[in-house]
Structure formats: C-alpha cells, structure tokens
C-alpha cells in the first residue's frame, strides 16, 4: 500500500476527491497525513476522514527555508512514499524538493508548459486561448517545469470567468491526479525513471 501525504492551501477539492477514491478497498494508496501552509478550509476533509493533519503557517517564518525545514520535519514524522502538492500555493525550498523528488508531484490547472505559476487559469484567459488544460507533474527545482505525468485539454468557452474555467478544469485535474496516484501505487508508473528520462 502506497502511503501519501497531501499538501494544500485552499478548499482542497482535489484532496477530497483523492480521499474518496482512496476509501475504496481496492485502491492501492492511502492518504496518511494532510499538511497546509495556512488555516486552509480543506483541512476539514482530513478531519472528516479521520486523517491526521498539520499546519505550518508560511507567515510565521522569517524565510522560505525556515518554513520549509519545519514542513520537512512534519513530513519526516509520517515517512510517506509520495508527497502530493494539491493546490499548495507556495514554492518549496530547494532542500525540500531535493529530499522528496521524484516522489513529489503537483497538480496544475493548465496544459504545461503553457501557463505555469500561481495564476494558470487567469493567464490562459488573459492570453485569449480557446483551449487550456490540466496537468500532473513531478516537482523539480523550477516553477512547474518538471516531467509531465498526465495532462488533458479543457476548452475555454465564450464568457468564461476565471471561476467558471477553473471549475471546468478541476474535475479533469481530479481524474488525472487519482489515476496518476493509482498508477504509481500499482507500480505502473516509475517516477524515478520518468524524472531521469531525457526530455
Ligand atoms: C487546483 O486547481 C490546483 O491545480 C491549483 O490550485 C487548485 C486547488 O484547488 N494549484 C495551482 O495553481 C498551483 N500552481 P483545491 O484546493 O480545490 O483542490
């Protein structure tokens, strides 16, 4: 059974979908802990499922590195096989990425390498594209630059706002995330091989 830590900043709808999927007896992964960088609404999902959680508030630390060291110490307690960034809206310090990569994946609401960064949905709308998407990647030292594990196109419709477009992307993200975690857990996807493959 693959053990998973999930890190969030917001409502945790993707976390919720993963918790629902992992509750099935035949799903080969279990979420063992949920962490957040703030008092995130999504922590309520962990509580509902009886899963431990921790918060390491980014704003309580003088530097990203100090925050990352405490976040890392919390992860070490649980020793997860995989760490999932599911809407964690902070860049991890290099030290933490090096400790966990390639067993460290991220969901992103755009078709990478298009529209990386904190505003993937807003940036796609501003660019006037007719299609954007959702991606699941391995985290590396850059901003959404790691190897792509899964992605799918999502249409941008006339009249879309950032909210309506994001709400169309999220169900696709959820499906991709759950399937990616399942593949990793089932041994069908080898993150070490993916991360070291030439691009
Ligand atoms: C998701 O769309 C996720 O891809 C995005 O935040 C949302 C979190 O939603 N992450 C990023 O944009 C990271 N660059 P949720 O809290 O409802 O799961």
XYZ file of C-alpha atoms and ligand atoms in Angstrom:
217
model
C 0.000 0.000 0.000
C 1.468 3.343 -1.086
C 1.321 5.968 1.663
C 0.629 9.542 0.588
C 0.993 12.961 2.216
C -1.077 15.741 0.622
C -0.183 19.431 0.983
C -2.834 22.103 0.388
C -3.503 25.829 0.737
C -7.173 26.155 -0.166
C -10.510 24.414 -0.363
C -8.974 21.014 -1.011
C -11.494 19.798 -3.576
C -8.816 17.713 -5.283
C -7.726 16.363 -1.891
C -11.352 15.447 -1.219
C -11.584 13.510 -4.473
C -8.384 11.623 -3.648
C -9.692 10.796 -0.156
C -12.941 9.499 -1.674
C -11.030 7.374 -4.202
C -8.620 6.038 -1.577
C -11.514 4.948 0.621
C -12.262 2.162 -1.871
C -10.894 -1.174 -0.666
C -9.189 -1.896 -3.998
C -7.426 1.488 -4.307
C -3.716 0.796 -3.783
C -2.829 4.046 -1.941
C -3.836 5.660 1.367
C -3.565 9.288 2.450
C -1.760 9.167 5.808
C -1.479 12.888 6.531
C -2.583 16.274 5.171
C -0.488 19.406 5.642
C -1.167 23.071 4.939
C 0.737 26.351 4.842
C -2.204 28.223 6.354
C -5.500 27.617 8.101
C -6.911 26.073 4.906
C -10.597 25.157 4.566
C -9.559 21.857 3.001
C -8.214 20.592 6.336
C -11.845 19.836 7.217
C -11.787 16.982 4.672
C -8.918 15.337 6.537
C -10.808 15.679 9.806
C -13.925 14.148 8.290
C -11.920 11.133 7.120
C -10.121 10.831 10.470
C -6.769 11.573 8.879
C -4.128 13.489 10.876
C -3.219 16.946 9.691
C -0.706 19.668 10.454
C -0.359 23.347 9.627
C 2.959 25.126 9.195
C 1.917 28.765 8.602
C 4.201 30.313 5.995
C 3.755 33.765 7.513
C 5.161 32.653 10.881
C 8.658 32.109 9.459
C 11.261 34.696 8.508
C 12.379 32.845 5.387
C 11.064 30.233 2.947
C 13.929 27.994 4.029
C 12.942 28.099 7.715
C 9.337 27.373 6.804
C 10.466 24.524 4.561
C 12.575 22.989 7.325
C 9.556 22.798 9.650
C 7.331 21.466 6.873
C 10.001 18.885 6.103
C 10.234 17.866 9.773
C 6.477 17.236 9.792
C 6.716 15.092 6.664
C 9.574 13.076 8.188
C 7.263 12.044 11.032
C 4.986 10.289 8.524
C 7.589 8.998 6.061
C 5.139 8.942 3.153
C 6.036 7.093 -0.049
C 4.653 10.000 -2.070
C 4.022 13.700 -1.429
C 1.227 15.337 -3.457
C 1.037 19.120 -3.810
C -2.668 19.613 -4.354
C -3.182 23.342 -4.505
C -0.239 24.230 -2.255
C 0.283 27.831 -3.369
C 3.888 28.132 -2.174
C 7.152 27.237 -3.817
C 9.018 24.635 -1.819
C 12.642 25.459 -0.940
C 15.263 23.532 -2.912
C 16.297 21.487 0.123
C 12.797 20.047 0.456
C 12.456 19.336 -3.266
C 15.794 17.513 -3.237
C 14.742 15.449 -0.210
C 11.474 14.211 -1.747
C 11.820 14.356 -5.543
C 10.930 12.427 -7.595
C 8.346 11.116 -5.106
C 6.870 14.613 -5.131
C 4.108 15.503 -7.584
C 1.982 18.558 -8.281
C -1.345 19.261 -9.945
C -1.631 22.350 -12.122
C -4.698 23.932 -13.772
C -3.153 24.423 -17.236
C -1.653 22.379 -20.048
C 2.021 22.698 -19.087
C 4.425 24.026 -20.230
C 1.719 26.572 -21.065
C 0.795 28.961 -18.249
C 2.960 27.842 -15.320
C 2.892 29.600 -11.948
C 0.330 30.736 -9.430
C -2.255 32.035 -11.941
C -2.513 29.313 -14.574
C -6.250 29.818 -15.150
C -6.129 33.626 -15.169
C -3.138 33.670 -17.515
C -4.840 31.328 -20.012
C -7.921 33.584 -20.074
C -5.795 36.695 -20.498
C -3.965 35.086 -23.422
C -7.274 34.514 -25.221
C -6.643 30.822 -25.973
C -9.557 28.563 -26.893
C -8.097 25.573 -25.043
C -6.200 25.185 -21.821
C -5.992 22.088 -19.646
C -4.850 20.272 -16.540
C -1.518 18.632 -15.763
C 0.099 16.416 -13.156
C 3.889 16.728 -12.979
C 6.891 15.672 -10.945
C 8.182 18.656 -8.961
C 11.700 19.778 -9.807
C 13.670 22.905 -8.940
C 11.712 25.153 -11.333
C 8.200 26.584 -11.358
C 6.004 23.859 -12.897
C 8.872 22.670 -15.105
C 9.129 19.025 -14.005
C 8.381 15.942 -16.116
C 4.718 15.715 -17.152
C 2.975 12.573 -15.898
C -0.543 13.212 -17.208
C -2.382 16.019 -18.923
C -5.591 16.708 -20.768
C -7.067 19.581 -22.743
C -10.055 21.585 -21.457
C -11.951 24.065 -23.682
C -12.208 27.758 -22.847
C -15.798 28.845 -23.590
C -17.076 32.292 -24.584
C -17.950 34.278 -21.470
C -15.752 32.198 -19.186
C -14.543 33.847 -15.998
C -11.554 32.635 -14.000
C -14.031 30.870 -11.710
C -16.099 29.091 -14.402
C -12.989 27.992 -16.274
C -11.299 26.739 -13.104
C -14.451 24.810 -12.152
C -14.358 23.117 -15.603
C -10.670 22.251 -15.162
C -10.886 20.866 -11.623
C -12.844 17.679 -12.396
C -10.260 16.850 -15.060
C -7.431 17.515 -12.590
C -9.088 15.236 -10.052
C -9.397 12.399 -12.526
C -5.765 12.802 -13.656
C -4.489 13.008 -10.067
C -6.364 9.928 -8.888
C -5.282 7.893 -11.910
C -1.655 9.024 -11.536
C -1.556 8.078 -7.840
C -3.159 4.742 -8.685
C -0.566 4.053 -11.399
C 2.326 4.932 -9.063
C 0.886 2.735 -6.322
C 0.281 -0.149 -8.720
C 3.857 0.029 -9.996
C 2.678 1.034 -13.484
C 4.410 4.417 -13.300
C 8.007 4.661 -12.084
C 8.694 8.242 -11.019
C 12.450 7.698 -10.771
C 12.561 6.520 -14.393
C 10.287 9.361 -15.525
C 12.345 12.014 -13.793
C 15.656 10.775 -15.202
C 14.404 10.229 -18.774
C 15.743 12.667 -21.390
C 13.072 15.190 -22.408
C -6.160 23.346 -8.163
O -6.742 23.720 -9.383
C -4.657 23.213 -8.320
O -4.251 22.728 -9.539
C -4.232 24.640 -8.173
O -4.986 25.102 -7.088
C -6.265 24.467 -7.140
C -6.594 23.951 -5.759
O -7.928 23.602 -5.676
N -2.814 24.733 -7.965
C -2.054 25.650 -8.533
O -2.495 26.542 -9.221
C -0.585 25.516 -8.229
N 0.184 26.340 -9.117
P -8.498 22.817 -4.433
O -7.920 23.459 -3.174
O -9.986 22.993 -4.505
O -8.083 21.380 -4.584
